[in-house]
Short mmCIF file of C-alpha atoms in Angstrom, two decimals:
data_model
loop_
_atom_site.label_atom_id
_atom_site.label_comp_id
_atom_site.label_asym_id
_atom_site.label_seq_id
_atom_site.Cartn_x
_atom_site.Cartn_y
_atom_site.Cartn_z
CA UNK A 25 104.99 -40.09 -11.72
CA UNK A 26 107.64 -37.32 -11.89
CA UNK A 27 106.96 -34.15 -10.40
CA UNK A 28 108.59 -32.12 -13.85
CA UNK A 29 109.01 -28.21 -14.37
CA UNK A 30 106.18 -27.64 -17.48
CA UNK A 31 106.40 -24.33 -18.15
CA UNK A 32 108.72 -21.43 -17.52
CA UNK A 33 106.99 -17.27 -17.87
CA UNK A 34 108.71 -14.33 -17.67
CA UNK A 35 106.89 -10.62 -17.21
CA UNK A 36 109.64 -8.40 -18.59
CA UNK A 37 106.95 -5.21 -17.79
CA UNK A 38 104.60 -5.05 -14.71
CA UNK A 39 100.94 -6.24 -16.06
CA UNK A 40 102.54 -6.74 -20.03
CA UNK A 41 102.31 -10.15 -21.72
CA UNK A 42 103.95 -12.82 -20.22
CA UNK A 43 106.53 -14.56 -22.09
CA UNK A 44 106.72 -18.34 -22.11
CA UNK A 45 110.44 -19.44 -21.95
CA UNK A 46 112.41 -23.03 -22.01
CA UNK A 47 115.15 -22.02 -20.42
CA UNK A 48 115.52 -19.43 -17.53
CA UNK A 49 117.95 -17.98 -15.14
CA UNK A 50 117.33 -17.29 -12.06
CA UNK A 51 118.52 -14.32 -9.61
CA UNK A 52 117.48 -12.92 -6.62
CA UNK A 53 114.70 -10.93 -7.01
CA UNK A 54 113.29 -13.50 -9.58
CA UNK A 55 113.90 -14.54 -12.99
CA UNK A 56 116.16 -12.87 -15.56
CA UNK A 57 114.18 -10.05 -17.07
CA UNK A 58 111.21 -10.74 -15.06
CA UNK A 59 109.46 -7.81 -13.91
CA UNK A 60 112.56 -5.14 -14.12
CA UNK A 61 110.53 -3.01 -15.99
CA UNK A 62 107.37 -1.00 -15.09
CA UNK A 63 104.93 1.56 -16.33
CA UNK A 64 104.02 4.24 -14.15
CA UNK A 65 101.71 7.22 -14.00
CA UNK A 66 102.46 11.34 -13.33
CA UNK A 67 102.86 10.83 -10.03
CA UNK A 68 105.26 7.98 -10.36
CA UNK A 69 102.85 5.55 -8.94
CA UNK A 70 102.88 2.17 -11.01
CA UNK A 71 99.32 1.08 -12.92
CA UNK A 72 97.97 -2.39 -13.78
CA UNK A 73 95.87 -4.29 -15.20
CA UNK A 74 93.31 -3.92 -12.55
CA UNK A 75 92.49 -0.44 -13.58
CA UNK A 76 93.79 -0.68 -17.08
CA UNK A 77 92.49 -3.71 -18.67
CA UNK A 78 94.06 -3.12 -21.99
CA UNK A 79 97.76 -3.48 -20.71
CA UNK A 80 96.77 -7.18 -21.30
CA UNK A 81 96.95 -6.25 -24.92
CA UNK A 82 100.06 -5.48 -25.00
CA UNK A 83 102.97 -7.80 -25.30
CA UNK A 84 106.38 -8.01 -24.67
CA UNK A 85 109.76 -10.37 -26.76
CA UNK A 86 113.37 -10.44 -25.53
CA UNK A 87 115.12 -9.68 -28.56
CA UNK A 88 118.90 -9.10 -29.11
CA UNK A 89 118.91 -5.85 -28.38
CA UNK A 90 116.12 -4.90 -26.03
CA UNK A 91 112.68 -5.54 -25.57
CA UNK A 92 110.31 -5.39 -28.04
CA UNK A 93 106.97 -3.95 -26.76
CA UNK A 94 103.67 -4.61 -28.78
CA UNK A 95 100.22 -4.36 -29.41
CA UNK A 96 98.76 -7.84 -30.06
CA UNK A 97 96.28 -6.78 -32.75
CA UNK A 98 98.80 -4.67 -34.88
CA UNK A 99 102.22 -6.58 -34.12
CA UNK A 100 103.97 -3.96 -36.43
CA UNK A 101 102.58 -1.28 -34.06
CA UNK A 102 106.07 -1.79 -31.67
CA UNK A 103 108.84 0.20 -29.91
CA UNK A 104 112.14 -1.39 -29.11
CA UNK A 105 113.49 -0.53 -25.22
CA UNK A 106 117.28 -1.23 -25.64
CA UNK A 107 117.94 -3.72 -22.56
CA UNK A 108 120.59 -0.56 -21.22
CA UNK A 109 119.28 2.91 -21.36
CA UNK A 110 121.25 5.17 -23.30
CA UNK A 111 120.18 8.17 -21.28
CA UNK A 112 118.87 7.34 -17.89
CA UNK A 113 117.54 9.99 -14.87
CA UNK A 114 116.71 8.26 -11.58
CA UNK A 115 112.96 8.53 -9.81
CA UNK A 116 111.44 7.50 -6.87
CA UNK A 117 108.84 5.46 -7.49
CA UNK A 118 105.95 3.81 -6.07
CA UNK A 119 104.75 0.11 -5.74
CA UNK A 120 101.88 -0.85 -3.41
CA UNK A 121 103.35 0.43 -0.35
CA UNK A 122 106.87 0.39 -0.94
CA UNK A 123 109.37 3.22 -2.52
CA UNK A 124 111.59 1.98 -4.95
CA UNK A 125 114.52 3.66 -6.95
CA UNK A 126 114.43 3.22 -10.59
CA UNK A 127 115.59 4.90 -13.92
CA UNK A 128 113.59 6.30 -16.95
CA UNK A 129 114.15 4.06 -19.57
CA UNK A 130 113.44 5.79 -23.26
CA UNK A 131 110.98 8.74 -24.30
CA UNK A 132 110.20 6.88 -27.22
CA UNK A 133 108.71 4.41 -24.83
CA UNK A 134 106.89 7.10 -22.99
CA UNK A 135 105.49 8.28 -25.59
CA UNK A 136 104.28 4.73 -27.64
CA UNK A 137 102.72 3.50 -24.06
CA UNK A 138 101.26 7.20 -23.61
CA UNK A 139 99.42 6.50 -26.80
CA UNK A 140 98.22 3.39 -26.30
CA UNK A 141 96.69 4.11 -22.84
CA UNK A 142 95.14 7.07 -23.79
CA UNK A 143 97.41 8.79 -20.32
CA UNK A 144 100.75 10.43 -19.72
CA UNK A 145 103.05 7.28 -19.06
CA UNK A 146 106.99 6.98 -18.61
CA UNK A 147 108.29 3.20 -18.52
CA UNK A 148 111.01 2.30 -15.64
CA UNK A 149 113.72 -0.02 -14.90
CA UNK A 150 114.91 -1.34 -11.56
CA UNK A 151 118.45 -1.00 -11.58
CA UNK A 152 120.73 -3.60 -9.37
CA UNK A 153 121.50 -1.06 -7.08
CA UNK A 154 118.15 -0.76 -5.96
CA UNK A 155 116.81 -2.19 -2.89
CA UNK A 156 113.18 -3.70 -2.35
CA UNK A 157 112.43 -6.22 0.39
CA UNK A 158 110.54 -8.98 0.33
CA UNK A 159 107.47 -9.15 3.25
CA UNK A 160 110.43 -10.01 6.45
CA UNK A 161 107.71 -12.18 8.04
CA UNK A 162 108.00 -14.78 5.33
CA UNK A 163 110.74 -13.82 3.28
CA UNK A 164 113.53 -14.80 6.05
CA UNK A 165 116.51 -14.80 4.52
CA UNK A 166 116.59 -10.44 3.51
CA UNK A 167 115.39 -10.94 -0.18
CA UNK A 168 115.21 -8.37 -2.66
CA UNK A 169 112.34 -8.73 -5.49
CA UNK A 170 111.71 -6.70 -8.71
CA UNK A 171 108.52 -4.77 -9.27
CA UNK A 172 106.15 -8.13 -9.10
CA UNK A 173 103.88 -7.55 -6.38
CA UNK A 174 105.89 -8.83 -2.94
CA UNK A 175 107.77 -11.99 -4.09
CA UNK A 176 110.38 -12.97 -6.34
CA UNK A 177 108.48 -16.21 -7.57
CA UNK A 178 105.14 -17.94 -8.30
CA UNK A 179 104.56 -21.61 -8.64
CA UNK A 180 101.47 -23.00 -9.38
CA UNK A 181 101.04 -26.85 -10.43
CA UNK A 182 99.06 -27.94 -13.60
CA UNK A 183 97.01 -30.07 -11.32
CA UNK A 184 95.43 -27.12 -9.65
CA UNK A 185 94.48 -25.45 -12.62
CA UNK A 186 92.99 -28.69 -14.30
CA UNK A 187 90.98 -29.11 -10.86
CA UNK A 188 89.74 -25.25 -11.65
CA UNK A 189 88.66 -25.76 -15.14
CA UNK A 190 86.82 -28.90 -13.88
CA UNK A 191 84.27 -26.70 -11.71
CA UNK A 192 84.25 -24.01 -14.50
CA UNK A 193 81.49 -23.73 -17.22
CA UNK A 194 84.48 -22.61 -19.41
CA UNK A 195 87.97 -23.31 -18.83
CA UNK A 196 90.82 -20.50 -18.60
CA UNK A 197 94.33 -20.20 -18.79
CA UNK A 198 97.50 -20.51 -16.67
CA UNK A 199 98.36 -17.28 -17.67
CA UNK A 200 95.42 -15.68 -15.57
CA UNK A 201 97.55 -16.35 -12.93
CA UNK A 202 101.16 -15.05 -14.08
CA UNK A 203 103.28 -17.77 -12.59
CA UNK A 204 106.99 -18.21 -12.95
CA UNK A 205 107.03 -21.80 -13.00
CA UNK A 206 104.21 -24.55 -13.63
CA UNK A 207 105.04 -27.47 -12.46
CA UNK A 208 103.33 -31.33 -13.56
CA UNK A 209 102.96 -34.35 -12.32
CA UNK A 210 101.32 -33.67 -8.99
CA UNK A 211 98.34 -33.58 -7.28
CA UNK A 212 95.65 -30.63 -7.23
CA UNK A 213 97.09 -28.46 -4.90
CA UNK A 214 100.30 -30.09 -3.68
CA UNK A 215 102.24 -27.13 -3.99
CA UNK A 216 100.16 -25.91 -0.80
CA UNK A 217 102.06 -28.72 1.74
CA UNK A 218 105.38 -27.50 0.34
CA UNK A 219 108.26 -25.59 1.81
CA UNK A 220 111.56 -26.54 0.58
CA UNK A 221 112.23 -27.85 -2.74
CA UNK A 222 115.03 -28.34 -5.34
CA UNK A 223 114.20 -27.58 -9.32
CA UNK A 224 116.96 -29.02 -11.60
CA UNK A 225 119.06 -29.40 -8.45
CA UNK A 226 118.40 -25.52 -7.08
CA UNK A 227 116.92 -24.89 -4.08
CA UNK A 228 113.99 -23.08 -3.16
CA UNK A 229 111.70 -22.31 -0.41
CA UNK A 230 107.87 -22.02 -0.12
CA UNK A 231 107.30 -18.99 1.94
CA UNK A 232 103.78 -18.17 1.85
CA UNK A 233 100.22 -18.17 -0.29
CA UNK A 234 99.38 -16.22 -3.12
CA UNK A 235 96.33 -14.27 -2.59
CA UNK A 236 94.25 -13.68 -6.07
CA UNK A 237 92.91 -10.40 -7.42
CA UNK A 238 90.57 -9.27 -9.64
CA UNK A 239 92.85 -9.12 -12.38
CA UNK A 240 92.63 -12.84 -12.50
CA UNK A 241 89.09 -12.04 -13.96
CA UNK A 242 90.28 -10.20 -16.82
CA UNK A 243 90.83 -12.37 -20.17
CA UNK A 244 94.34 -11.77 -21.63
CA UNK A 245 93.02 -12.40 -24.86
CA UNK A 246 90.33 -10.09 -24.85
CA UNK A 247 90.95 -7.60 -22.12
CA UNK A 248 87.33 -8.76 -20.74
CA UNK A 249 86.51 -8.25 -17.34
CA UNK A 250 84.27 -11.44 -15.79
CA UNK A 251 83.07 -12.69 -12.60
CA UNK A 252 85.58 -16.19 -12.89
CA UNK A 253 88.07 -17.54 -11.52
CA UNK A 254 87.29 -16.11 -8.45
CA UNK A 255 83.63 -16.61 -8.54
CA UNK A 256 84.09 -20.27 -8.07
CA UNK A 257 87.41 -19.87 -6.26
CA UNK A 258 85.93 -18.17 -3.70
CA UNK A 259 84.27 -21.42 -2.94
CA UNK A 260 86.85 -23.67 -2.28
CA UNK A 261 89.77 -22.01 -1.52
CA UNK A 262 88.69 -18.67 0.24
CA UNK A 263 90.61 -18.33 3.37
CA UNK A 264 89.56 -15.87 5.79
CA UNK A 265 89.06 -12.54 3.51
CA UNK A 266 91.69 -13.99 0.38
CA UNK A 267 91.77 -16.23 -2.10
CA UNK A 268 94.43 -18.66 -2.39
CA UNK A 269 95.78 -20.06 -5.78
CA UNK A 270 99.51 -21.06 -6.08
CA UNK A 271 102.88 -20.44 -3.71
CA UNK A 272 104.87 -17.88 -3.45
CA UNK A 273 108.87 -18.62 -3.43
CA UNK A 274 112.18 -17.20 -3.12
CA UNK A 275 115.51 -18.95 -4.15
CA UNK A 276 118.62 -19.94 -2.72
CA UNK A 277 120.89 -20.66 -5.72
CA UNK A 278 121.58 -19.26 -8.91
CA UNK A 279 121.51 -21.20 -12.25
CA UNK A 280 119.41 -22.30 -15.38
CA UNK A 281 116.57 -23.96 -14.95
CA UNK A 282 114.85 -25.50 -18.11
CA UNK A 283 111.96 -27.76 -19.40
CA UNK A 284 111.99 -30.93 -17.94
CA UNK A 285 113.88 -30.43 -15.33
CA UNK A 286 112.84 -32.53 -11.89
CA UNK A 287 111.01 -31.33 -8.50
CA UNK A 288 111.97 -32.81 -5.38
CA UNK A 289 110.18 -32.10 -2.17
CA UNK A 290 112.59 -31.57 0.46
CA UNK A 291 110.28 -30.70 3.54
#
């Protein structure tokens, strides 16, 4: 069986909605439009999911002029963020450990994500001119990423998740996990023995693990905090003090990738 590309996501915003794609292109620092934007608090440090739950409650579109941001229950309850900012100030800003310059984005924003978060909020962009390694001791090759967590991409095979769900009294989502690309047609946790591949002919390499957090726990339908995945995670795939689900990955070459499109293990 072919080893396929299933499912393509995009997280426009930091710990927003995911958007599921069937065609993507792919940059440097990860996907086009995929994580360039984030929310951040008065101090300029960014927030989450893991301390905001309801952030999975709000979603995000690419539309033709900018993005759309939204609140699930109450679609019509929106603000547009036009894709360049009209009027833009710079700020240093903060992302786990690393300092990052970005721009201020839209007051309107500010002030629609202010409200909904019940806290004094601005929304940020990463320009191009901004720098932000990747970790040097697996990223070797001086990658930049946008404001995902350390790395520009996720893969995570369907296989893995289907082996999940079969140890789970009730089975969750691929989204709980945020990958970039899903890929079929494997076995459970193939993508672990991985380190160079090709997607629709581009080439990409495996650099390390992904280790899970709790906001895997929280349902993005419900904003519910639980005890799974990692409850039964931690079982099988704890490793030392982390919990391993799915590969992270930078890329070499710069394309479209789309639906369909075939893996190839290189090494």
């Amino acid at each position: 069986m072919a080893m396929t590309l299933s499912e393509i996501w995009v997280y426009p915003v930091k710990s927003l909605g995911g958007i599921r794609l069937t065609k993507a292109l792919t940059e440097e620092r990860g996907l086009q439009y995929d994580r360039r934007w984030m929310i951040i608090d008065e101090g300029n440090v960014f927030i989450t999911q893991r301390a905001h739950s309801k952030m999975a409650l709000i979603d995000v579109a690419l539309e033709d002029k900018g993005l759309k941001i939204y609140l699930r229950t109450d679609p019509a309850d929106s603000v547009l963020v036009p894709y360049e900012p009209a009027t833009a100030f710079p700020v240093t800003v903060q992302v786990w450990d690393d300092t990052a310059e970005a721009l201020t984005v839209s007051d309107e924003a500010d002030a629609w994500l202010s409200r909904q978060l019940g806290m004094k909020l601005r929304l940020v962009t990463m320009p191009d001119s901004t720098e932000r390694k990747a970790d040097p001791r697996y990223a070797r090759h001086n990658e930049n990423v946008s404001f995902a967590d350390g790395f520009p991409y996720l893969v995570i095979s369907q296989a893995s998740l289907d082996d999940l769900n079969s140890r789970l009294a009730e089975p969750i989502e691929m989204r709980r996990f945020r990958p970039n690309f899903v890929i079929g047609g494997t076995e459970p946790f193939a993508e672990d023995q991985w380190k160079h591949i090709t997607i629709g002919g581009l080439r990409f390499e495996v650099v390390k693990p992904c280790a899970r957090c709790v906001l895997t726990t929280i349902n993005p339908e419900t904003a519910e905090k639980g005890a799974e995945p990692l409850k039964t995670l931690a079982t099988y795939r704890r490793y030392g003090n982390k919990i391993l689900f799915g590969q992270n990955v930078t890329v070499q070459d710069f394309g479209e990738l789309k639906i369909g499109d075939r893996l190839t293990v290189i090494e």
